[in-house]
Amino acid sequence: MTELPGTDETSRPTRRAFTLASLGAAALVTASACAESERDGAAEGGGGAGATRDTFVFGGSSDPDSLDPVFASDGETFRITRQVFEGLVSTEPGTTELAPSLATEWTQSEDGLSYTFTLQPDVTFSNGKPFDAAAVVANFERWYGLRGLAQGEDLAYYYRSIFRGFKVNDDPALTTSLYAGSTANPDGTVTVNLTTPFAGFLASLTLPAFAMQDTEAVEAGGGNGSDGSDPRQSAYATGGVVGTGPFVVDSWQRGQQITLKRNDTYWGEKAKVATAIVQFIGDGTARRQALQNGDIDGYDLVAPADVATLQDGGFQIQDRPAFNILYLGINQAYPPLNDLKVRQAIAHAIDKEAVVRNALPEGTEVATQFMPSNVIGWNEGVTTYEYDPDTARRLLAEAGQANLTIPFNYPTDVSRPYMPDPATIYNAINSQLNAVGITTTPVAEQWSPNYLGTVQGGTEHGIHLLGWTGDYNDPDNFIGVFFGARTNEWGFEDQGLFQGLAAARTATSKQEQEQAYQDLNEQIMTLLPGIPVASPVPSLAFAPGVEGYTASPVQDEVWNTVTVSADS
């Protein structure tokens, strides 16, 4: 692997600047008043030109699950923990390319089984304790040693996905861990060893779940769940978290807001605002109105229909680079969807261009496979199914399904980066299916708590809308997640595909990885387990005076470079 250059004191890298929960009017007023009081009383440079406020207020859609990123898998949690914690590796602003963070450089052994990291010098945790090689080892050993409830898929989701097992597996579905130990070396570097090569290892370390924490503070606050309790509810995870990032947690008013304060001992570029607030506003329209009223300075997941209105009102729109896939899932355990001709007919019935034009944001790319075009292994020559209603009708007739009726599941009360308005997307696709003789039975369910339980946890579903936003730039994070094993969502058994995806994870060169995943993308699109539809472009909106915020395709957005003008 090519080494990244080290950094000295003057050239350290600069850090960057979903289920929707409802929020009652009283809570909204309380949170707005609290945030506004801090905004009014915190300005620098007087009231003249160039003056800035000392508070940045962002509209989030819900409370985080926990403030400990090890036990989180949702964007609202990671939005906050990215301000408090840092990992060994990060991404270049606005891209998915790897960049130094707490590690300045790294080397990989020829066999792909060990990685040695050189660490930033003179870094401390926010409580003053040193961050060093021993701290890195302690974090890896903490994850590896989790037991009981803490190993659950709903808690240690990302550790299970990447490392596949723990020191002692309490769940029979787990296997031998990818992690084989780590060593704090005498020269201050740290070496992490793996049991098998994993081409996506470095990229996976950009995940917020693998950020460095003061493990002594974790243990003191009951953050490992060693007593059998839920570690997400520990004193540590609900307010006592300790990282190396540019902010620290000041307070968490559940259902209202989280307040972050500048970490004045931060090793990198210190935050330009003294306070950052995430205010919880579950409804998208309410978030837009809060921005227009000056109660917040920005928010995410702007509805496509609101973009023009906000721009006309002088607000800034930032499009997050698309790094996601919206798809129509097909459950082969629901006959006759196990018939390839039926699946091909569904594919030929869908006019993806029309779906994008009528239901998705401007700039959205039509998808030909289950990963975005900027991920290694994307196959330019993959088998495609052009919009052709006549071919769809012919295939249905050949399959003996000229009068096919199937359930069509879609979620309500949610906006996702890949699916900003599920009902509009459902209507667009449904009308196209109806036009070729496929009758659907609509099954609309609330995203929380029902929808994912139905389409991923059960077998009684036919076709469904879902998608995925990439966590890091590696093909295993897309097609490996979707098709690496038999699941209730897709309902098929294909050991050749499962084994091929497992083997591709162990590729030790980019060339080997690219060829393997190009072949796998062709294999998947020939099997046709579902229909990749598009990679939508999510949008953020900001007040005119907000500067220094760089939208990231993987939401790696750190706010130490953000400023807000005093008259914003």
Coordinates of C-alpha atoms in Angstrom, one line a residue:
M1 CA 0.0 0.0 0.0
T2 CA 1.2 3.5 -0.7
E3 CA 2.0 5.4 2.5
L4 CA 0.5 8.7 3.2
P5 CA 2.9 11.4 4.2
G6 CA 3.3 12.3 7.9
T7 CA 2.2 15.6 9.2
D8 CA 4.1 18.0 11.5
E9 CA 2.6 20.7 13.8
T10 CA 2.0 23.1 10.9
S11 CA 0.6 20.7 8.4
R12 CA -1.8 18.6 10.4
P13 CA -4.9 17.7 8.5
T14 CA -7.9 20.0 9.0
R15 CA -11.0 18.3 10.2
R16 CA -14.2 19.1 8.3
A17 CA -16.6 21.2 8.7
F18 CA -33.7 7.9 10.3
T19 CA -36.4 7.1 11.4
L20 CA -38.2 10.4 11.7
A21 CA -39.6 11.0 15.2
S22 CA -42.5 13.4 15.7
L23 CA -41.8 16.5 17.9
G24 CA -44.6 18.1 19.8
A25 CA -45.2 21.9 19.5
A26 CA -44.3 22.5 23.1
A27 CA -41.0 20.6 22.8
L28 CA -40.2 22.5 19.6
V29 CA -40.9 25.9 21.3
T30 CA -38.8 24.9 24.3
A31 CA -35.8 23.8 22.2
S32 CA -36.0 26.8 20.0
A33 CA -36.1 29.2 22.9
C34 CA -33.2 27.4 24.6
A35 CA -31.1 27.5 21.4
E36 CA -32.1 31.1 20.6
S37 CA -31.0 32.3 24.0
E38 CA -27.5 30.9 23.4
R39 CA -27.4 32.4 19.9
D40 CA -28.4 35.9 21.1
G41 CA -25.8 36.0 23.8
A42 CA -22.8 34.7 21.9
A43 CA -21.2 36.9 19.2
E44 CA -17.7 37.9 18.4
G45 CA -16.3 41.1 16.9
G46 CA -19.2 43.3 17.9
G47 CA -22.1 43.9 15.5
G48 CA -20.1 45.2 12.5
A49 CA -19.3 43.7 9.2
G50 CA -17.6 40.3 9.5
A51 CA -18.9 39.6 13.0
T52 CA -19.7 36.0 13.7
R53 CA -22.0 34.2 16.2
D54 CA -20.5 31.8 18.6
T55 CA -23.2 29.2 18.2
F56 CA -24.2 26.9 15.3
V57 CA -27.7 25.3 15.5
F58 CA -28.4 22.3 13.2
G59 CA -31.8 20.6 12.8
G60 CA -31.6 16.9 13.3
S61 CA -34.5 14.5 12.8
S62 CA -34.4 12.6 16.1
D63 CA -32.5 11.9 19.2
P64 CA -29.4 9.7 18.9
D65 CA -29.7 6.1 20.0
S66 CA -26.6 6.5 22.2
L67 CA -23.6 8.7 22.5
D68 CA -21.2 5.7 22.3
P69 CA -20.7 5.1 18.6
V70 CA -19.7 1.5 19.1
F71 CA -23.4 0.7 19.8
A72 CA -24.9 2.8 17.0
S73 CA -25.8 2.3 13.4
D74 CA -27.8 5.4 12.5
G75 CA -27.0 8.7 10.9
E76 CA -28.5 10.9 13.7
T77 CA -26.2 9.4 16.3
F78 CA -23.1 9.6 14.1
R79 CA -23.9 13.2 13.2
I80 CA -23.2 14.0 16.9
T81 CA -20.4 11.5 17.7
R82 CA -18.3 12.7 14.7
Q83 CA -18.0 16.0 16.6
V84 CA -16.7 14.3 19.7
F85 CA -14.7 11.3 18.5
E86 CA -12.1 10.5 15.8
G87 CA -10.8 7.4 14.2
L88 CA -7.3 6.4 13.0
V89 CA -8.4 7.1 9.4
S90 CA -10.8 9.6 7.9
T91 CA -11.9 10.8 4.5
E92 CA -10.9 13.8 2.4
P93 CA -13.5 16.6 2.7
G94 CA -16.4 16.0 0.3
T95 CA -15.1 12.7 -1.0
T96 CA -14.7 9.0 0.0
E97 CA -10.9 9.0 -0.4
L98 CA -8.9 8.0 2.7
A99 CA -7.1 10.6 4.7
P100 CA -5.1 10.8 7.9
S101 CA -6.8 11.4 11.2
L102 CA -5.3 10.1 14.5
A103 CA -2.9 8.1 12.3
T104 CA -0.6 10.1 10.1
E105 CA 0.4 7.2 7.9
W106 CA 0.2 3.4 7.7
T107 CA 1.8 0.4 6.1
Q108 CA 0.3 -3.0 5.2
S109 CA 2.2 -6.3 5.2
E110 CA 2.5 -8.1 1.9
D111 CA 0.2 -10.9 3.1
G112 CA -2.5 -8.4 4.0
L113 CA -2.6 -9.7 7.6
S114 CA -1.2 -6.7 9.5
Y115 CA -1.3 -2.9 9.5
T116 CA 1.1 -0.6 11.3
F117 CA -0.1 2.9 12.1
T118 CA 2.0 5.9 13.0
L119 CA 0.0 8.1 15.3
Q120 CA -0.3 11.9 15.6
P121 CA 2.0 13.2 18.4
D122 CA 0.9 14.9 21.6
V123 CA -2.8 14.1 21.3
T124 CA -4.9 13.9 24.4
F125 CA -8.5 12.9 25.1
S126 CA -10.8 15.7 26.2
N127 CA -10.3 14.6 29.9
G128 CA -6.5 15.2 29.5
K129 CA -5.4 11.5 29.3
P130 CA -2.9 10.7 26.6
F131 CA -3.9 9.2 23.3
D132 CA -1.2 6.8 22.3
A133 CA -0.5 3.3 20.9
A134 CA -1.7 1.7 24.2
A135 CA -5.0 3.5 23.8
V136 CA -5.5 2.1 20.3
V137 CA -4.8 -1.4 21.5
A138 CA -7.3 -0.9 24.4
N139 CA -10.0 0.2 21.9
F140 CA -9.6 -2.8 19.7
E141 CA -9.5 -5.1 22.7
R142 CA -12.6 -3.5 24.1
W143 CA -14.6 -4.2 20.9
Y144 CA -13.2 -7.8 20.6
G145 CA -14.1 -8.5 24.3
L146 CA -17.7 -7.4 24.3
R147 CA -20.0 -10.1 25.8
G148 CA -23.7 -10.9 26.0
L149 CA -26.2 -8.2 25.1
A150 CA -23.4 -6.0 23.9
Q151 CA -22.7 -8.5 21.1
G152 CA -26.2 -8.2 19.7
E153 CA -26.8 -7.2 16.1
D154 CA -28.8 -4.2 17.1
L155 CA -25.9 -2.9 19.3
A156 CA -22.6 -4.0 17.8
Y157 CA -23.9 -3.8 14.3
Y158 CA -20.7 -2.5 12.6
Y159 CA -18.3 -4.6 14.6
R160 CA -20.2 -7.7 13.7
S161 CA -20.4 -6.7 10.0
I162 CA -16.7 -6.1 9.7
F163 CA -15.0 -8.4 12.2
R164 CA -17.6 -11.2 12.1
G165 CA -16.9 -12.5 15.6
F166 CA -15.6 -11.7 19.2
K167 CA -13.1 -13.2 21.6
V168 CA -15.9 -15.4 22.9
N169 CA -19.0 -15.6 20.7
D170 CA -22.3 -15.7 22.6
D171 CA -24.3 -15.9 19.3
P172 CA -23.9 -19.1 17.3
A173 CA -24.3 -17.0 14.1
L174 CA -20.9 -15.5 14.7
T175 CA -17.7 -16.9 13.4
T176 CA -13.9 -16.5 13.9
S177 CA -13.1 -12.9 14.3
L178 CA -11.2 -10.9 11.7
Y179 CA -9.3 -9.4 14.5
A180 CA -6.2 -11.3 15.6
G181 CA -4.7 -8.9 18.2
S182 CA -2.8 -5.7 18.3
T183 CA 0.6 -4.5 19.7
A184 CA 1.8 -1.1 21.0
N185 CA 5.3 -1.0 19.5
P186 CA 8.4 0.5 21.3
D187 CA 8.6 3.3 18.6
G188 CA 5.1 4.5 19.4
T189 CA 3.4 2.9 16.4
V190 CA 0.7 0.3 16.7
T191 CA 0.2 -2.9 14.7
V192 CA -3.2 -4.5 14.2
N193 CA -3.3 -8.1 13.0
L194 CA -6.0 -9.9 11.1
T195 CA -6.9 -13.6 10.8
T196 CA -7.5 -13.2 7.0
P197 CA -6.9 -10.5 4.5
F198 CA -9.7 -8.0 4.1
A199 CA -9.4 -5.5 1.3
G200 CA -11.8 -3.0 2.9
F201 CA -10.1 -2.9 6.3
L202 CA -8.6 0.6 6.1
A203 CA -11.8 2.0 4.6
S204 CA -13.9 0.4 7.3
L205 CA -11.8 2.2 9.9
T206 CA -13.4 5.5 8.7
L207 CA -16.7 4.3 10.3
P208 CA -17.7 6.3 13.4
A209 CA -18.2 3.0 15.2
F210 CA -14.5 2.5 15.3
A211 CA -13.5 5.9 16.7
M212 CA -11.1 6.0 19.6
Q213 CA -12.4 6.4 23.1
D214 CA -10.9 6.6 26.6
T215 CA -11.6 3.0 27.6
E216 CA -11.0 3.8 31.3
A217 CA -13.8 6.3 31.2
V218 CA -16.0 3.7 29.3
E219 CA -15.4 1.2 32.1
A220 CA -15.9 3.6 34.9
G221 CA -19.2 4.7 33.4
G222 CA -20.5 1.1 32.9
G223 CA -20.2 1.5 29.1
N224 CA -19.4 -2.1 28.3
G225 CA -22.6 -3.6 29.7
S226 CA -20.5 -6.2 31.7
D227 CA -23.3 -6.3 34.3
G228 CA -25.8 -7.5 31.7
S229 CA -27.4 -4.1 31.3
D230 CA -27.9 -2.2 28.1
P231 CA -24.6 -0.3 27.5
R232 CA -26.5 2.3 25.5
Q233 CA -28.2 3.4 28.7
S234 CA -25.1 3.6 30.8
A235 CA -23.9 6.7 32.5
Y236 CA -21.0 6.8 30.0
A237 CA -23.2 6.5 26.9
T238 CA -25.8 9.0 28.0
G239 CA -23.5 11.9 28.8
G240 CA -20.0 10.9 30.0
V241 CA -18.4 10.1 26.6
V242 CA -14.7 11.0 26.1
G243 CA -13.0 11.4 22.8
T244 CA -10.3 13.4 21.0
G245 CA -12.6 15.5 18.7
P246 CA -13.1 19.2 18.5
F247 CA -16.3 19.2 20.7
V248 CA -17.4 17.7 24.0
V249 CA -20.9 16.9 25.1
D250 CA -22.3 19.6 27.4
S251 CA -25.9 18.4 27.8
W252 CA -28.6 16.1 26.3
Q253 CA -32.2 17.2 26.7
R254 CA -34.0 14.2 25.4
G255 CA -36.6 14.9 22.7
Q256 CA -35.3 18.5 22.4
Q257 CA -31.6 19.0 21.8
I258 CA -28.0 18.1 22.4
T259 CA -25.5 20.9 23.2
L260 CA -21.8 20.5 22.4
K261 CA -19.1 22.8 23.6
R262 CA -15.7 23.5 22.0
N263 CA -12.9 21.3 23.1
D264 CA -10.2 23.9 23.9
T265 CA -7.5 21.3 24.2
Y266 CA -8.2 19.8 20.7
W267 CA -5.0 18.8 18.9
G268 CA -6.1 20.0 15.5
E269 CA -7.9 23.1 14.2
K270 CA -10.0 24.3 17.1
A271 CA -13.7 24.9 16.5
K272 CA -14.6 28.4 15.3
V273 CA -17.9 28.3 17.3
A274 CA -17.9 27.8 21.0
T275 CA -21.2 26.0 21.0
A276 CA -22.9 23.6 18.5
I277 CA -26.5 22.5 19.1
V278 CA -28.4 19.7 17.4
Q279 CA -32.1 20.5 17.8
F280 CA -34.5 17.5 17.2
I281 CA -37.3 18.3 14.8
G282 CA -38.9 15.2 13.4
D283 CA -41.0 16.6 10.6
G284 CA -39.3 17.8 7.4
T285 CA -41.7 20.6 6.9
A286 CA -41.1 21.8 10.5
R287 CA -37.3 21.7 9.9
R288 CA -37.8 23.9 6.8
Q289 CA -39.9 26.3 8.7
A290 CA -37.4 26.4 11.5
L291 CA -34.7 27.4 9.1
Q292 CA -36.9 30.1 7.4
N293 CA -37.8 31.5 10.9
G294 CA -34.2 31.7 11.9
D295 CA -34.5 29.1 14.7
I296 CA -31.8 26.8 13.2
D297 CA -28.9 27.5 10.9
G298 CA -29.1 24.3 8.7
Y299 CA -30.7 20.9 8.3
D300 CA -30.3 17.7 6.3
L301 CA -32.6 15.7 4.0
V302 CA -34.3 18.6 2.3
A303 CA -37.4 17.5 0.5
P304 CA -36.9 17.9 -3.3
A305 CA -40.0 20.0 -3.5
D306 CA -38.5 22.5 -1.0
V307 CA -35.2 23.1 -2.7
A308 CA -36.5 25.8 -5.1
T309 CA -38.5 27.6 -2.4
L310 CA -35.4 27.8 -0.1
Q311 CA -33.1 29.0 -2.9
D312 CA -35.6 31.6 -3.9
G313 CA -35.7 32.8 -0.3
G314 CA -31.9 33.3 -0.2
F315 CA -31.0 30.1 1.6
Q316 CA -28.0 27.9 0.6
I317 CA -28.4 24.4 -0.8
Q318 CA -25.6 21.9 -0.7
D319 CA -26.0 18.7 -2.6
R320 CA -24.3 15.7 -0.8
P321 CA -22.5 13.7 -3.5
A322 CA -24.6 10.6 -4.2
F323 CA -23.2 7.5 -2.5
N324 CA -26.3 5.4 -2.1
I325 CA -28.7 3.0 -3.9
L326 CA -32.5 3.0 -4.1
Y327 CA -33.8 -0.4 -5.1
L328 CA -36.9 -2.4 -5.6
G329 CA -36.4 -5.6 -3.6
I330 CA -37.9 -8.9 -4.7
N331 CA -38.5 -11.7 -2.2
Q332 CA -38.0 -15.0 -4.0
A333 CA -39.5 -16.9 -1.1
Y334 CA -42.9 -15.5 -2.4
P335 CA -43.9 -17.4 -5.5
P336 CA -43.9 -16.7 -8.4
L337 CA -41.1 -14.2 -7.7
N338 CA -38.7 -17.1 -7.7
D339 CA -39.2 -17.4 -11.4
L340 CA -36.5 -15.5 -13.2
K341 CA -38.8 -14.6 -16.1
V342 CA -41.1 -12.8 -13.7
R343 CA -38.3 -10.9 -12.2
Q344 CA -37.0 -10.0 -15.7
A345 CA -40.5 -8.8 -16.6
I346 CA -40.6 -6.5 -13.5
A347 CA -37.3 -5.1 -14.5
H348 CA -38.4 -4.4 -18.1
A349 CA -41.6 -2.8 -16.8
I350 CA -39.8 0.0 -14.9
D351 CA -38.8 3.2 -16.6
K352 CA -36.0 4.3 -14.3
E353 CA -35.5 7.6 -16.2
A354 CA -39.2 8.5 -15.5
V355 CA -38.9 7.6 -11.8
V356 CA -35.9 9.8 -11.5
R357 CA -37.5 12.6 -13.4
N358 CA -40.8 12.6 -11.5
A359 CA -39.8 11.4 -8.0
L360 CA -36.2 12.1 -7.2
P361 CA -33.9 15.2 -6.8
E362 CA -32.2 16.8 -9.8
G363 CA -28.8 15.3 -10.4
T364 CA -29.9 11.8 -9.4
E365 CA -28.1 9.0 -11.4
V366 CA -30.0 6.0 -12.9
A367 CA -28.5 2.8 -11.4
T368 CA -27.5 -0.3 -13.4
Q369 CA -26.2 -2.3 -10.4
F370 CA -26.4 -2.5 -6.6
M371 CA -23.6 0.1 -6.0
P372 CA -22.8 3.6 -7.1
S373 CA -20.6 4.2 -10.1
N374 CA -17.7 5.6 -8.0
V375 CA -17.1 2.3 -6.1
I376 CA -14.4 -0.1 -7.2
G377 CA -15.8 -3.1 -9.0
W378 CA -18.6 -1.1 -10.7
N379 CA -19.1 -2.9 -14.0
E380 CA -19.7 -0.7 -17.1
G381 CA -20.7 -3.7 -19.2
V382 CA -23.1 -5.3 -16.7
T383 CA -26.3 -6.9 -18.0
T384 CA -29.2 -4.3 -18.0
Y385 CA -32.9 -4.5 -18.5
E386 CA -34.1 -1.7 -20.7
Y387 CA -37.6 -0.2 -20.3
D388 CA -39.7 -2.3 -22.6
P389 CA -43.3 -2.9 -21.7
D390 CA -43.9 -5.3 -24.6
T391 CA -41.0 -7.5 -23.5
A392 CA -42.3 -7.4 -19.9
R393 CA -45.8 -8.6 -21.1
R394 CA -44.2 -11.4 -23.2
L395 CA -42.1 -12.7 -20.3
L396 CA -45.1 -12.7 -18.0
A397 CA -47.1 -14.7 -20.5
E398 CA -44.2 -17.2 -20.9
A399 CA -44.1 -17.6 -17.2
G400 CA -47.9 -18.2 -17.1
Q401 CA -48.4 -15.0 -15.0
A402 CA -50.2 -12.7 -17.4
N403 CA -52.5 -11.7 -14.5
L404 CA -50.0 -11.5 -11.7
T405 CA -51.0 -10.0 -8.4
I406 CA -48.3 -9.3 -5.8
P407 CA -48.0 -7.2 -2.6
F408 CA -45.9 -4.0 -2.8
N409 CA -44.5 -2.8 0.5
Y410 CA -43.3 0.8 1.0
P411 CA -42.6 2.9 4.1
T412 CA -44.4 5.9 5.5
D413 CA -43.4 8.7 7.8
V414 CA -39.8 8.7 6.7
S415 CA -37.3 10.4 4.5
R416 CA -34.0 8.7 3.6
P417 CA -31.1 9.9 1.5
Y418 CA -31.9 7.3 -1.1
M419 CA -35.7 7.7 -0.8
P420 CA -36.8 11.3 0.0
D421 CA -40.5 10.7 -0.6
P422 CA -41.4 7.0 -0.6
A423 CA -45.0 7.4 -1.5
T424 CA -44.1 9.4 -4.7
I425 CA -41.6 6.7 -5.7
Y426 CA -44.1 4.0 -5.0
N427 CA -46.8 5.6 -7.1
A428 CA -44.3 6.1 -10.0
I429 CA -43.2 2.5 -10.1
N430 CA -46.7 1.1 -9.3
S431 CA -48.2 2.8 -12.3
Q432 CA -45.5 1.3 -14.6
L433 CA -46.1 -2.2 -13.2
N434 CA -49.9 -1.8 -13.6
A435 CA -49.3 -0.8 -17.3
V436 CA -47.9 -4.2 -18.1
G437 CA -50.6 -6.2 -16.3
I438 CA -49.0 -6.6 -12.9
T439 CA -51.6 -5.8 -10.2
T440 CA -50.1 -4.8 -6.8
T441 CA -51.6 -4.8 -3.4
P442 CA -50.2 -1.8 -1.6
V443 CA -48.8 -2.4 1.9
A444 CA -47.9 0.9 3.5
E445 CA -46.2 0.7 7.0
Q446 CA -44.6 3.2 9.2
W447 CA -40.8 3.1 9.0
S448 CA -40.6 2.8 12.8
P449 CA -41.3 0.4 14.3
N450 CA -42.8 -1.8 11.6
Y451 CA -41.3 -1.5 8.1
L452 CA -37.8 -3.0 8.4
G453 CA -39.3 -5.8 10.6
T454 CA -41.6 -6.7 7.7
V455 CA -39.2 -6.6 4.8
Q456 CA -36.1 -7.8 6.5
G457 CA -37.3 -9.8 9.5
G458 CA -40.2 -11.7 7.9
T459 CA -41.0 -13.7 4.8
E460 CA -44.5 -12.5 4.0
H461 CA -43.7 -9.7 1.5
G462 CA -43.4 -9.6 -2.2
I463 CA -41.7 -6.5 -3.7
H464 CA -40.6 -3.6 -1.6
L465 CA -38.8 -0.2 -1.7
L466 CA -35.6 0.1 0.2
G467 CA -32.0 1.3 -0.2
W468 CA -28.6 1.8 1.3
T469 CA -26.3 4.7 2.0
G470 CA -22.7 3.6 1.8
D471 CA -20.7 3.8 5.1
Y472 CA -17.3 3.7 3.4
N473 CA -15.8 3.2 0.0
D474 CA -15.6 -0.5 -0.5
P475 CA -17.8 -2.8 -2.6
D476 CA -18.3 -5.2 0.3
N477 CA -20.2 -2.4 2.0
F478 CA -22.8 -2.6 -0.7
I479 CA -23.2 -6.0 -2.4
G480 CA -21.6 -7.9 0.5
V481 CA -24.2 -6.4 2.8
F482 CA -27.0 -7.2 0.5
F483 CA -26.2 -10.6 -0.8
G484 CA -23.4 -12.2 1.3
A485 CA -25.8 -14.8 2.9
R486 CA -29.4 -15.9 2.7
T487 CA -31.7 -13.3 4.2
N488 CA -35.5 -12.9 4.6
E489 CA -35.3 -9.7 2.5
W490 CA -34.3 -11.5 -0.7
G491 CA -35.3 -15.1 0.1
F492 CA -32.9 -16.9 -2.2
E493 CA -30.1 -19.5 -1.7
D494 CA -27.1 -19.2 -4.0
Q495 CA -24.0 -20.7 -2.4
G496 CA -21.9 -19.8 -5.4
L497 CA -22.7 -16.1 -5.0
F498 CA -22.3 -16.2 -1.2
Q499 CA -18.9 -17.9 -1.5
G500 CA -17.8 -15.5 -4.2
L501 CA -18.6 -12.5 -2.1
A502 CA -16.7 -14.0 0.9
A503 CA -13.7 -14.7 -1.3
A504 CA -13.7 -11.1 -2.7
R505 CA -13.4 -9.7 0.8
T506 CA -9.9 -11.2 1.1
A507 CA -8.5 -9.7 -2.1
T508 CA -5.1 -8.2 -1.4
S509 CA -4.7 -5.9 -4.4
K510 CA -7.0 -3.3 -6.0
Q511 CA -6.7 -5.1 -9.4
E512 CA -7.8 -8.4 -7.9
Q513 CA -10.6 -6.7 -6.0
E514 CA -11.9 -4.8 -9.0
Q515 CA -12.0 -7.9 -11.3
A516 CA -13.7 -10.0 -8.6
Y517 CA -16.4 -7.4 -7.9
Q518 CA -17.0 -6.7 -11.6
D519 CA -17.7 -10.4 -12.0
L520 CA -19.9 -10.5 -9.0
N521 CA -21.9 -7.5 -10.2
E522 CA -22.6 -9.3 -13.5
Q523 CA -23.5 -12.5 -11.5
I524 CA -26.0 -10.5 -9.4
M525 CA -27.6 -8.7 -12.3
T526 CA -28.0 -12.1 -14.1
L527 CA -29.6 -13.6 -11.0
L528 CA -31.7 -10.4 -10.7
P529 CA -32.6 -10.5 -7.0
G530 CA -34.1 -7.0 -7.3
I531 CA -34.0 -3.9 -9.4
P532 CA -31.4 -1.1 -8.7
V533 CA -33.3 2.1 -9.5
A534 CA -31.1 5.1 -8.8
S535 CA -28.5 6.9 -6.7
P536 CA -30.3 10.1 -5.5
V537 CA -28.6 13.3 -4.5
P538 CA -29.5 14.3 -0.9
S539 CA -29.5 18.0 -0.1
L540 CA -28.7 20.1 2.9
A541 CA -30.0 23.7 3.5
F542 CA -28.3 26.5 5.4
A543 CA -28.9 30.1 6.3
P544 CA -27.1 32.7 4.1
G545 CA -24.4 33.4 6.8
V546 CA -23.2 29.8 7.3
E547 CA -19.7 29.1 5.9
G548 CA -17.2 26.3 6.2
Y549 CA -19.6 23.3 6.0
T550 CA -18.5 20.7 3.4
A551 CA -21.1 18.1 2.5
S552 CA -19.7 14.5 2.5
P553 CA -21.0 11.5 0.6
V554 CA -20.6 9.4 3.7
Q555 CA -21.7 12.2 6.1
D556 CA -18.2 12.6 7.5
E557 CA -19.0 16.2 8.4
V558 CA -17.2 17.8 11.3
W559 CA -18.1 21.2 12.4
N560 CA -14.9 22.8 13.6
T561 CA -14.5 24.9 10.5
V562 CA -18.1 26.2 10.5
T563 CA -18.8 29.9 11.1
V564 CA -22.2 31.7 11.3
S565 CA -22.4 35.4 10.6
A566 CA -23.9 37.6 13.4
D567 CA -26.7 38.8 11.2
S568 CA -27.7 35.3 9.9

